Each structure stands twice: as C-alpha cells, then as structure tokens.
Amino acid sequence: MNFSRVLPYFCRGKVVHGFGRGSKELGIPTANLAKEVVEHIPEDIPTGIYYGWASVDGGEVHKMVMSLGWNPFYKDKTKSMEPHILHHFKEDFYGSTLSVCIVGYIRPEMSYNSVEELIAAIHSDMEVAKQELDKPENRMYKDDNFFQEKTSSSL
C-alpha cells in the first residue's frame, strides 16, 4: 500500500480506559482514544502498528508507537487505537485530550504464541518508531501547527 496517500493523519480525542492490559499485564501503558475517534479513522488506513507524535492537553510533543485495530492476540471484538507515548508520565491522564499525528506504518497486526512474544514485538516496534521519527522527513511533524491548536475541538 502507498501510505503517502493517507499519512500523515492527524486526530484528537479524549483518553479513555481501555482493556486494562497495557500497564498491568504488558508493562507498556497506552493512552486509549475514545471510540468516536477510532470510528472516524478513514477506511483506507489499515489496521496495524504505526509510529508518530502525540501531545497530552497541548503539552510537549513526544514520540509514540500505536496499535490500531483488533489486537488479535487478545481476540478483541472492539477496534481500538492505543498509542504508547515514548515518555514517562508521573500520573495517568484519563479524560485528557490526546493529539496524535500518525506518520508511518511499521507492520500489520499479528497474534503471538505468548505474552512474552507480544512484549518483545512491542519493544521492537518502539525501537523502529524511535529510529524512524529521528529522520528529518518524520521529525518535522513534531512541530506541526496541529499541536499548537486549542484542544477543545476533540471528539
């Protein structure tokens, strides 16, 4: 697929409670976006693992890696958008507005034989995201005007 037709993709929405697995089971906290945000993602953006930039409540912009889809390892029935922001936050930010810029595609969704394999794949995705986002053609989106806009227009 030619992702240059659909990316970058910008969206903004409320952080909601997810399935409770990111932090607790995987040790990789995610900032799940409300279903209204997921429902508005264009159909020509396939499910999979992506990298990009994210900002909480108009604050500092950080690198992120994100799962978009059905989480086949867990056989989820609800499509979700689960960014993992590559920054340590001191506290949860449920209810905050998360602004996301999806810049690139890493791989399709996959299932795994164990939680350990899933965790290893996520850590590999995080490394890919860090490397890709350091490239000038991807780093430029960190300073996009989208992140300067007021965050009240969230879904």
mmCIF file of N, CA and C in Angstrom, residues 22-23 27-31 83-85:
data_model
loop_
_atom_site.group_PDB
_atom_site.id
_atom_site.type_symbol
_atom_site.label_atom_id
_atom_site.label_comp_id
_atom_site.label_asym_id
_atom_site.label_seq_id
_atom_site.Cartn_x
_atom_site.Cartn_y
_atom_site.Cartn_z
ATOM 1 N N GLY A 22 -2.396 -2.851 29.096
ATOM 2 C CA GLY A 22 -1.152 -2.167 28.732
ATOM 3 C C GLY A 22 -0.179 -2.032 29.882
ATOM 4 N N SER A 23 -0.592 -1.367 30.929
ATOM 5 C CA SER A 23 0.288 -1.168 32.078
ATOM 6 C C SER A 23 0.403 -2.430 32.920
ATOM 7 N N GLY A 27 3.235 -4.042 30.943
ATOM 8 C CA GLY A 27 4.227 -3.073 31.403
ATOM 9 C C GLY A 27 4.467 -1.973 30.375
ATOM 10 N N ILE A 28 3.498 -1.791 29.485
ATOM 11 C CA ILE A 28 3.607 -0.808 28.402
ATOM 12 C C ILE A 28 2.302 -0.008 28.392
ATOM 13 N N PRO A 29 2.228 1.077 29.160
ATOM 14 C CA PRO A 29 0.963 1.819 29.254
ATOM 15 C C PRO A 29 0.565 2.458 27.927
ATOM 16 N N THR A 30 -0.725 2.425 27.666
ATOM 17 C CA THR A 30 -1.248 3.054 26.453
ATOM 18 C C THR A 30 -2.274 4.118 26.829
ATOM 19 N N ALA A 31 -2.417 5.085 25.946
ATOM 20 C CA ALA A 31 -3.405 6.154 26.102
ATOM 21 C C ALA A 31 -4.503 5.887 25.090
ATOM 22 N N PRO A 83 -2.227 4.417 21.485
ATOM 23 C CA PRO A 83 -0.870 4.960 21.437
ATOM 24 C C PRO A 83 -0.103 4.671 22.727
ATOM 25 N N HIS A 84 1.148 4.301 22.579
ATOM 26 C CA HIS A 84 2.083 4.228 23.704
ATOM 27 C C HIS A 84 3.052 5.384 23.496
ATOM 28 N N ILE A 85 2.967 6.364 24.375
ATOM 29 C CA ILE A 85 3.816 7.545 24.248
ATOM 30 C C ILE A 85 5.185 7.219 24.836
#
